[in-house]
Short mmCIF file of C-alpha atoms in Angstrom, two decimals:
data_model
loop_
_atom_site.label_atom_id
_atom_site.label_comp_id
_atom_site.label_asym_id
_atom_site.label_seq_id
_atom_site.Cartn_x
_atom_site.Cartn_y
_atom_site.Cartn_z
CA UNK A 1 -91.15 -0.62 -39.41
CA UNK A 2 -88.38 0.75 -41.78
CA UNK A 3 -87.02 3.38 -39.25
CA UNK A 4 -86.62 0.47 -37.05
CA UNK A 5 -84.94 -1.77 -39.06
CA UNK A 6 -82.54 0.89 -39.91
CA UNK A 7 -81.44 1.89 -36.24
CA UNK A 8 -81.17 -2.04 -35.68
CA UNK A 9 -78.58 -1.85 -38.53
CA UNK A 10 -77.19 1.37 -37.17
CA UNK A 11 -76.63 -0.58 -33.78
CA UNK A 12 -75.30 -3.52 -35.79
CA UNK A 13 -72.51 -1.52 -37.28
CA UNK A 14 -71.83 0.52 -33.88
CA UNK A 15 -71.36 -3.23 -32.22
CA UNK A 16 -69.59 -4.45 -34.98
CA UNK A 17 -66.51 -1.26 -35.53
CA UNK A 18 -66.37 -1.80 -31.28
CA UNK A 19 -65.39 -5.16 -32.03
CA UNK A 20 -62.58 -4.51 -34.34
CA UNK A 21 -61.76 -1.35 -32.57
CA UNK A 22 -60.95 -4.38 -29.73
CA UNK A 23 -59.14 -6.92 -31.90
CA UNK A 24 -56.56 -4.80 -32.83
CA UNK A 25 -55.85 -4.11 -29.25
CA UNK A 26 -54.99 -7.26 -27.83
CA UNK A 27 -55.77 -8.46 -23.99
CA UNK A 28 -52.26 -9.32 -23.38
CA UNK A 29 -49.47 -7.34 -24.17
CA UNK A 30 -45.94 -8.33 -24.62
CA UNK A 31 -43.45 -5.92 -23.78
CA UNK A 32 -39.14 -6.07 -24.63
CA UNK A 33 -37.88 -3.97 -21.74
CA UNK A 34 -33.92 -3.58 -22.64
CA UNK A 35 -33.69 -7.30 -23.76
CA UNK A 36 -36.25 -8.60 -20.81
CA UNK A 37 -39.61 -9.61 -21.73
CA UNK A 38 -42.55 -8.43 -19.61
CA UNK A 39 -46.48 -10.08 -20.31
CA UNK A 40 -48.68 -7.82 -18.66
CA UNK A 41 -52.43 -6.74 -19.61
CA UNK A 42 -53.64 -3.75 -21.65
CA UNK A 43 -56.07 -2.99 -18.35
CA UNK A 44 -52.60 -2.46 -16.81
CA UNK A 45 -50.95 -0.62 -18.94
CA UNK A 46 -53.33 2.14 -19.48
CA UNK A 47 -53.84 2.57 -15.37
CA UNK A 48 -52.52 5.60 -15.23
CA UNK A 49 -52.30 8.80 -17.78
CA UNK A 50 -48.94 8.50 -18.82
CA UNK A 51 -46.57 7.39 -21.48
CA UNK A 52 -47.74 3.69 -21.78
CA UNK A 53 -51.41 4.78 -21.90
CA UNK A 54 -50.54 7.28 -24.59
CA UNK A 55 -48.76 4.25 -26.56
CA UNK A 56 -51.42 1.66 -25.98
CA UNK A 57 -54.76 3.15 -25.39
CA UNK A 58 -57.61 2.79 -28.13
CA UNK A 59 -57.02 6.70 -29.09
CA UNK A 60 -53.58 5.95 -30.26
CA UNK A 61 -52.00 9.12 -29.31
CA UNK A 62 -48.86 7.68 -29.77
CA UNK A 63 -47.49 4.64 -31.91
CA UNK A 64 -46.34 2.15 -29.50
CA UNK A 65 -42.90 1.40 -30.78
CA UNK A 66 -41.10 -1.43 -32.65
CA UNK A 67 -41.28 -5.10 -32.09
CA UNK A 68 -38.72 -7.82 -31.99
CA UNK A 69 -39.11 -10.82 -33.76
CA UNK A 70 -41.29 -12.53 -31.22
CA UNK A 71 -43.96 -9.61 -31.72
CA UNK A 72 -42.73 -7.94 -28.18
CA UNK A 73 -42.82 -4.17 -28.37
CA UNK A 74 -39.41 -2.56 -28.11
CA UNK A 75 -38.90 -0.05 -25.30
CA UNK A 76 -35.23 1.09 -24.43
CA UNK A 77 -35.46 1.76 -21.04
CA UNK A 78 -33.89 -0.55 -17.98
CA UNK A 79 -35.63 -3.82 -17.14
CA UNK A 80 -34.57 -3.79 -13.35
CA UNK A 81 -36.38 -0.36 -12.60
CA UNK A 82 -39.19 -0.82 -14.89
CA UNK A 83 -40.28 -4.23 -12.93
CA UNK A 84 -41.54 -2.04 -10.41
CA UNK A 85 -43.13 0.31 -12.10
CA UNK A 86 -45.35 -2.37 -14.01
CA UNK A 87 -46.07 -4.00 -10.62
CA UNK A 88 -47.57 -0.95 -9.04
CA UNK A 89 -49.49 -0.65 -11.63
CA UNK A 90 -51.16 -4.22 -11.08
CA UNK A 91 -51.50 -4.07 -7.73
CA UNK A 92 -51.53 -0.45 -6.10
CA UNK A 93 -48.09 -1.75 -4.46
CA UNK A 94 -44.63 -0.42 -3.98
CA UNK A 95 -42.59 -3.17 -3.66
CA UNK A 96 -38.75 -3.76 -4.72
CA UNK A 97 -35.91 -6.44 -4.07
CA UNK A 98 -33.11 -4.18 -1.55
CA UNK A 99 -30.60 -4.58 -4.07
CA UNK A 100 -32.64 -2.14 -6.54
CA UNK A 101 -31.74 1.81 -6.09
CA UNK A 102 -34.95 3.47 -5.70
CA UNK A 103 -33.54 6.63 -7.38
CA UNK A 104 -33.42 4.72 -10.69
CA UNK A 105 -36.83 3.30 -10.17
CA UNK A 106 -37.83 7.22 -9.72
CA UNK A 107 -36.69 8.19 -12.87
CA UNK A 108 -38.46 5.45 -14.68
CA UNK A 109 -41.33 6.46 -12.91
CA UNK A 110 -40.80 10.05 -14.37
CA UNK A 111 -40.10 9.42 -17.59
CA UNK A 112 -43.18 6.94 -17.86
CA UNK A 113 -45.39 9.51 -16.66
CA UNK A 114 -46.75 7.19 -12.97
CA UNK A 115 -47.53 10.49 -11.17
CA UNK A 116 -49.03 8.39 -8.29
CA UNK A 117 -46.01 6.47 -7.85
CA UNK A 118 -43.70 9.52 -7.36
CA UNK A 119 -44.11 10.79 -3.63
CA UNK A 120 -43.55 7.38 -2.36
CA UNK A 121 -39.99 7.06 -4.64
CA UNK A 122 -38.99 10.80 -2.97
CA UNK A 123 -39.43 9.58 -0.04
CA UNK A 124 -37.52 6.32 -0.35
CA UNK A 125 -34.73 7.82 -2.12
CA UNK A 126 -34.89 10.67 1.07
CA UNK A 127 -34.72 7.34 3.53
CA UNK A 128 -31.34 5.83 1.68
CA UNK A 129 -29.42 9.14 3.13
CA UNK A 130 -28.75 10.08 6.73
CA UNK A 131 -31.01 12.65 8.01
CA UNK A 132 -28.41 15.30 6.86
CA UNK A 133 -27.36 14.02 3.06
CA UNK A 134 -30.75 13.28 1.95
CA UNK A 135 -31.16 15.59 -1.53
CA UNK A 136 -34.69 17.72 -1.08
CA UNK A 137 -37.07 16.93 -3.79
CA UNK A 138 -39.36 19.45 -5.97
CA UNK A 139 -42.17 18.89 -3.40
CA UNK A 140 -40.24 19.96 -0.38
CA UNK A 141 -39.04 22.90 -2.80
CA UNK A 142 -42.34 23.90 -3.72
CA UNK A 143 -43.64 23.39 0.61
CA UNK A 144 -40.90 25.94 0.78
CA UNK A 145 -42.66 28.77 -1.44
CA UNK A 146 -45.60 28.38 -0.34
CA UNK A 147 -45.29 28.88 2.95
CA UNK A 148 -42.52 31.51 2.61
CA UNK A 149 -44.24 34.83 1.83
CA UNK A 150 -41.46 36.80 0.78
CA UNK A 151 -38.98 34.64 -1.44
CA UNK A 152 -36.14 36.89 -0.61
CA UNK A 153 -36.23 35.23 2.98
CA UNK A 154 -35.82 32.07 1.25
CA UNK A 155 -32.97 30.58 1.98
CA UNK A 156 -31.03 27.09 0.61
CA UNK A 157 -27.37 27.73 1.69
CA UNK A 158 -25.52 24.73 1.68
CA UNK A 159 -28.54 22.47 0.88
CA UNK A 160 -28.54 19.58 -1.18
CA UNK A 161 -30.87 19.62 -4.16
CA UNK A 162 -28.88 17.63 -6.64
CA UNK A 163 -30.66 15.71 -9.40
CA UNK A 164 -33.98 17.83 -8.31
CA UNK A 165 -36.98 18.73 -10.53
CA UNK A 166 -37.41 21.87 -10.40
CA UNK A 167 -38.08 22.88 -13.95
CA UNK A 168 -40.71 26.10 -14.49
CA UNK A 169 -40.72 27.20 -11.02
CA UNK A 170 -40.33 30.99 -9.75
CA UNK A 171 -37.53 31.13 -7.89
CA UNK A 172 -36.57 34.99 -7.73
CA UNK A 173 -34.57 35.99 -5.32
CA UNK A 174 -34.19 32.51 -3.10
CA UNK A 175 -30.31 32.50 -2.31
CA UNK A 176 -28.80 28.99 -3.15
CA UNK A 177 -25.17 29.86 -1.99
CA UNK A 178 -22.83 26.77 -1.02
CA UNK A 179 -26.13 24.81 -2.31
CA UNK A 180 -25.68 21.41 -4.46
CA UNK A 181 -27.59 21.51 -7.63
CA UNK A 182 -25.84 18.72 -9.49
CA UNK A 183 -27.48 17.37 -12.16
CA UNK A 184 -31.07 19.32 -11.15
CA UNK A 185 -33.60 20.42 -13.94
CA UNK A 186 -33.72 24.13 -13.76
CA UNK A 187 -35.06 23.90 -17.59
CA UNK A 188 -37.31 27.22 -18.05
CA UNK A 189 -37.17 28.22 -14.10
CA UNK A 190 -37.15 31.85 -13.06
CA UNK A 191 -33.77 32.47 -11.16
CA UNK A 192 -33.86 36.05 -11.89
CA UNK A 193 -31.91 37.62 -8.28
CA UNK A 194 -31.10 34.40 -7.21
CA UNK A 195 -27.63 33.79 -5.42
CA UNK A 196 -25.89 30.89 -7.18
CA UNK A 197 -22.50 32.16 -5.51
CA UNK A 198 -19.88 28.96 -5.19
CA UNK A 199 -22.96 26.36 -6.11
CA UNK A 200 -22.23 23.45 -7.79
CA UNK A 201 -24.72 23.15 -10.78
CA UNK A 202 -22.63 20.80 -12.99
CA UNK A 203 -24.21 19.08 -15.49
CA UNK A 204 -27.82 20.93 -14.27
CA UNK A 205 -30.53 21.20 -17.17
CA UNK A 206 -30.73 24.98 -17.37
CA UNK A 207 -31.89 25.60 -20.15
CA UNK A 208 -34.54 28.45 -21.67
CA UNK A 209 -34.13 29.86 -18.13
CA UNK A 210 -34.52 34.17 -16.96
CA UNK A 211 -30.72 34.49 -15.20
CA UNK A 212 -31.23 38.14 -14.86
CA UNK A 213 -29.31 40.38 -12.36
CA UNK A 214 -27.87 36.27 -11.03
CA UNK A 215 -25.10 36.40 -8.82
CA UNK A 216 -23.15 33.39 -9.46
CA UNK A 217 -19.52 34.09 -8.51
CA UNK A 218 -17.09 31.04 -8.48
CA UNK A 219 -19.92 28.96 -9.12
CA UNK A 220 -19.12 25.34 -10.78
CA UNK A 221 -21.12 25.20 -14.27
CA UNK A 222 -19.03 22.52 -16.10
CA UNK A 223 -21.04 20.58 -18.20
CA UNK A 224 -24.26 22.10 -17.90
CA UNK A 225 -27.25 22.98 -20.32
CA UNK A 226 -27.66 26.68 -20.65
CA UNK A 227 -28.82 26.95 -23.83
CA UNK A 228 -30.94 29.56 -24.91
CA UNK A 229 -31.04 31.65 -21.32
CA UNK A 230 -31.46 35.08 -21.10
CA UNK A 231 -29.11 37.00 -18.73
CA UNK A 232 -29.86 40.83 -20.11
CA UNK A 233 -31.66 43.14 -18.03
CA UNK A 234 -33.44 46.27 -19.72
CA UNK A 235 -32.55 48.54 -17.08
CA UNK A 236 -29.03 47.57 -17.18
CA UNK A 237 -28.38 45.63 -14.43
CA UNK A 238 -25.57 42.86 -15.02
CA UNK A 239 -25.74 39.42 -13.88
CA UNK A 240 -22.28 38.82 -12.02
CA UNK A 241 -20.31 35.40 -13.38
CA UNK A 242 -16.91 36.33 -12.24
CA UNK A 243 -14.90 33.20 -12.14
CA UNK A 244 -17.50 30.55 -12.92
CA UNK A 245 -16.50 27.37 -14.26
CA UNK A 246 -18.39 26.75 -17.04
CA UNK A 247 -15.74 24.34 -19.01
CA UNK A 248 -17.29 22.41 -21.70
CA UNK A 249 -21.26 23.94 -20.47
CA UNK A 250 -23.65 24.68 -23.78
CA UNK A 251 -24.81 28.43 -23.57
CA UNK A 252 -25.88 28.19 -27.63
CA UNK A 253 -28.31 31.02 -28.38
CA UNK A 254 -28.13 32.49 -24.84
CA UNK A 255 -28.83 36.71 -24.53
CA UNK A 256 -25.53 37.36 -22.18
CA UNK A 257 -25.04 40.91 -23.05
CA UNK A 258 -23.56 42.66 -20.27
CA UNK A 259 -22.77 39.98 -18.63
CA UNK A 260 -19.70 39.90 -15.91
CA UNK A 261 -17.48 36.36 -17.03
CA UNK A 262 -13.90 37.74 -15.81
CA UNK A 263 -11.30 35.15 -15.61
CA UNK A 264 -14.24 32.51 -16.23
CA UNK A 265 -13.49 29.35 -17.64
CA UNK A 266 -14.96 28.86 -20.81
CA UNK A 267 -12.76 26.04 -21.73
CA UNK A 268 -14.44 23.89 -24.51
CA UNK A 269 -17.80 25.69 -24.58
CA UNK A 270 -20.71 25.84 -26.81
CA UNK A 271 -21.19 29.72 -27.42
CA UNK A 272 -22.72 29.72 -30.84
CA UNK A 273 -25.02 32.29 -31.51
CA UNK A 274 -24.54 34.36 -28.28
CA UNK A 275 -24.94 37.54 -27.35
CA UNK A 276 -22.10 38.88 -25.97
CA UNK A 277 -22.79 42.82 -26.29
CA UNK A 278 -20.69 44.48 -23.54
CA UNK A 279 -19.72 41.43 -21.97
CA UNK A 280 -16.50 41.74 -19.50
CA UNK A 281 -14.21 38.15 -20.29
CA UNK A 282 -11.00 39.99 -19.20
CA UNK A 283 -8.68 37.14 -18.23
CA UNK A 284 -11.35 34.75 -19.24
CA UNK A 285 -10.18 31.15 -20.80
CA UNK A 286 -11.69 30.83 -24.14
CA UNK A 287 -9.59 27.85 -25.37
CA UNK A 288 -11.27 25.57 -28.00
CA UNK A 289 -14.52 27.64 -27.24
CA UNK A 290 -17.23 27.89 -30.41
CA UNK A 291 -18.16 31.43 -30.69
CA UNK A 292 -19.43 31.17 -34.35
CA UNK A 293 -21.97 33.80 -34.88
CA UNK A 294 -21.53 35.46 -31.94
CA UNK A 295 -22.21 39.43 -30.86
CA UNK A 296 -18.54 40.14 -28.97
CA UNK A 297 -19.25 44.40 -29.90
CA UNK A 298 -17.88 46.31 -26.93
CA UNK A 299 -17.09 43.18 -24.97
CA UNK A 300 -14.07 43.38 -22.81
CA UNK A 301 -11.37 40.63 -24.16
CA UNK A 302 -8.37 42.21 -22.30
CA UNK A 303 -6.43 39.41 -21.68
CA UNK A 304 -8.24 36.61 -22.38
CA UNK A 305 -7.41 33.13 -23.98
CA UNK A 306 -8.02 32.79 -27.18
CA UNK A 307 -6.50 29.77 -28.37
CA UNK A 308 -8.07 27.22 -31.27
CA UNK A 309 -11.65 29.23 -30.40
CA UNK A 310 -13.43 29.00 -33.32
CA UNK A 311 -14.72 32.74 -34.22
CA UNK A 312 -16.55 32.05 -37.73
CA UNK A 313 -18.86 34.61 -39.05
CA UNK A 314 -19.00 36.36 -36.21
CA UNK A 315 -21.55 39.06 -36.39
CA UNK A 316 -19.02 42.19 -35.49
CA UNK A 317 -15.35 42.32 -36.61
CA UNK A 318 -13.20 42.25 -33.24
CA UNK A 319 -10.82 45.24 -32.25
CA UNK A 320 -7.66 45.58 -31.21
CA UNK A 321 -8.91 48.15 -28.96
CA UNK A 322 -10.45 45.03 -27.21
CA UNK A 323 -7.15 43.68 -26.23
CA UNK A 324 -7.35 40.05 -27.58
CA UNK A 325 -3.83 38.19 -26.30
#
């Protein structure tokens, strides 16, 4: 009789911290979405295994974010592009006003995490081009590879790609000449043997990425992410930069020794902490470019713009036998 009337207070309890476990997770959630307010239910919220199910869900993975002073949670992102997004998830359905780009309702679905939702905004962004301007997306990409058994028989010459995802994939040896690569998310990707020649990657994400033996000749870099890439190749082969434009590009922390820049434009660049062992920047423009900390031993400076570069505590002294003008 005892052992029963303690696992009817066990259950009890059980009941009873399931209860509170709900009250502090109210039916109805009010949302601040850039200054618009959104009611919506926690049932829709946590649809999908994203962002807003890590904020709201009962595991609290994350905190959910600030309010306002009508007790709506504060989220920063763009009201127009997130009304979509929060009526898929009630009803299943795609469904936006014309006037709304679907690129921007894309990224919202990105950065939300509504993997579901994704193919569909690919494809609508791919129907607001002709047949020929339409940017390919990471899944045609990917199609690509898969079906191409050799990758050095991949070819994207004169393709447009830009604003693509097409962070962490292997993408050795696929040539990319002429391509457009504007503002796409290279971020860890494997380019090593790629042909970048005369791309336009400005403003890509490249960041943490293996750039080994690249070919990238005349390519336009301005503005992009480089940060922390690694261009050296232990059997000496040297990735081939001649006359890129990477004016005002971040390649902080990046392993470039060896590296071919001649007569590159390095206007306004982030080059802290590089390693620029060997490197050829004959004729190179280094104006106003941060080379604090920087390995420059052996590096080929002959004739190359130094003006207002900042050169603190550089990790070699420079030579004249280097030819700095």
């Amino acid at each position: 009789m005892a052992e029963e009337v303690g696992e009817n207070s066990r259950s009890s309890m059980l009941v009873y911290e399931g209860e509170e476990v709900a009250k502090k997770l109210p039916k109805w959630i009010k949302l601040n979405v850039g200054g618009r307010i959104f009611m919506t239910t926690l049932s829709t919220l946590t649809k999908e295994p994203g962002m807003l199910t890590r904020m709201f869900s009962q595991d609290g993975a994350m905190d959910p974010s600030d309010k306002d002073d009508q007790g709506a949670y504060l989220i920063d992102r763009s009201p127009q592009y997130f009304e979509p997004i929060v009526n898929y998830l009630r009803s299943g359905q795609l469904i936006y006003d014309n006037n709304v780009n679907p690129q921007g309702i894309l990224e919202e679905a990105r950065f939300f995490g509504v993997e579901s939702l994704i193919p569909q905004l690919e494809d609508a962004v791919k129907r607001q081009y002709s047949s020929t301007d339409a940017p390919l997306t990471r899944r045609d990409v990917v199609t690509a590879i898969i079906q191409t058994c050799n990758l050095s028989e991949l070819r994207f010459q004169g393709i447009n790609l830009s604003g693509a995802d097409l962070r962490r994939l292997d993408l050795r040896k696929v040539n990319f000449k002429y391509a457009c690569l504007s503002r796409c998310n290279l971020s860890y990707a494997n380019l090593t043997n790629c042909c970048l020649e005369r791309c336009d990657l400005s403003h890509a994400d490249i960041s943490y990425a293996q750039m080994i033996s690249l070919k990238a000749l005349c390519a336009n870099m301005e503005g992009a992410n480089l940060q922390e890439c690694n261009f050296e190749d232990p059997t000496g082969s040297r990735s081939n930069l001649e006359g890129v434009n990477l004016k005002g590009a971040c390649l902080e922390g990046s392993n470039m020794a060896g590296v071919n820049l001649r007569v590159a434009n390095l206007k306004n660049a982030n080059m802290k902490n590089c390693n620029l062992r060997a490197a050829i920047l004959a004729g190179a423009d280094l104006e106003k470019c941060n080379l604090s900390g920087s390995d420059l031993q052996e590096a080929n400076l002959r004739g190359a713009n130094f003006k207002d570069a900042q050169l603190e505590l550089m990790l070699t002294p420079l030579h004249m036998s280097q030819a700095i003008r």
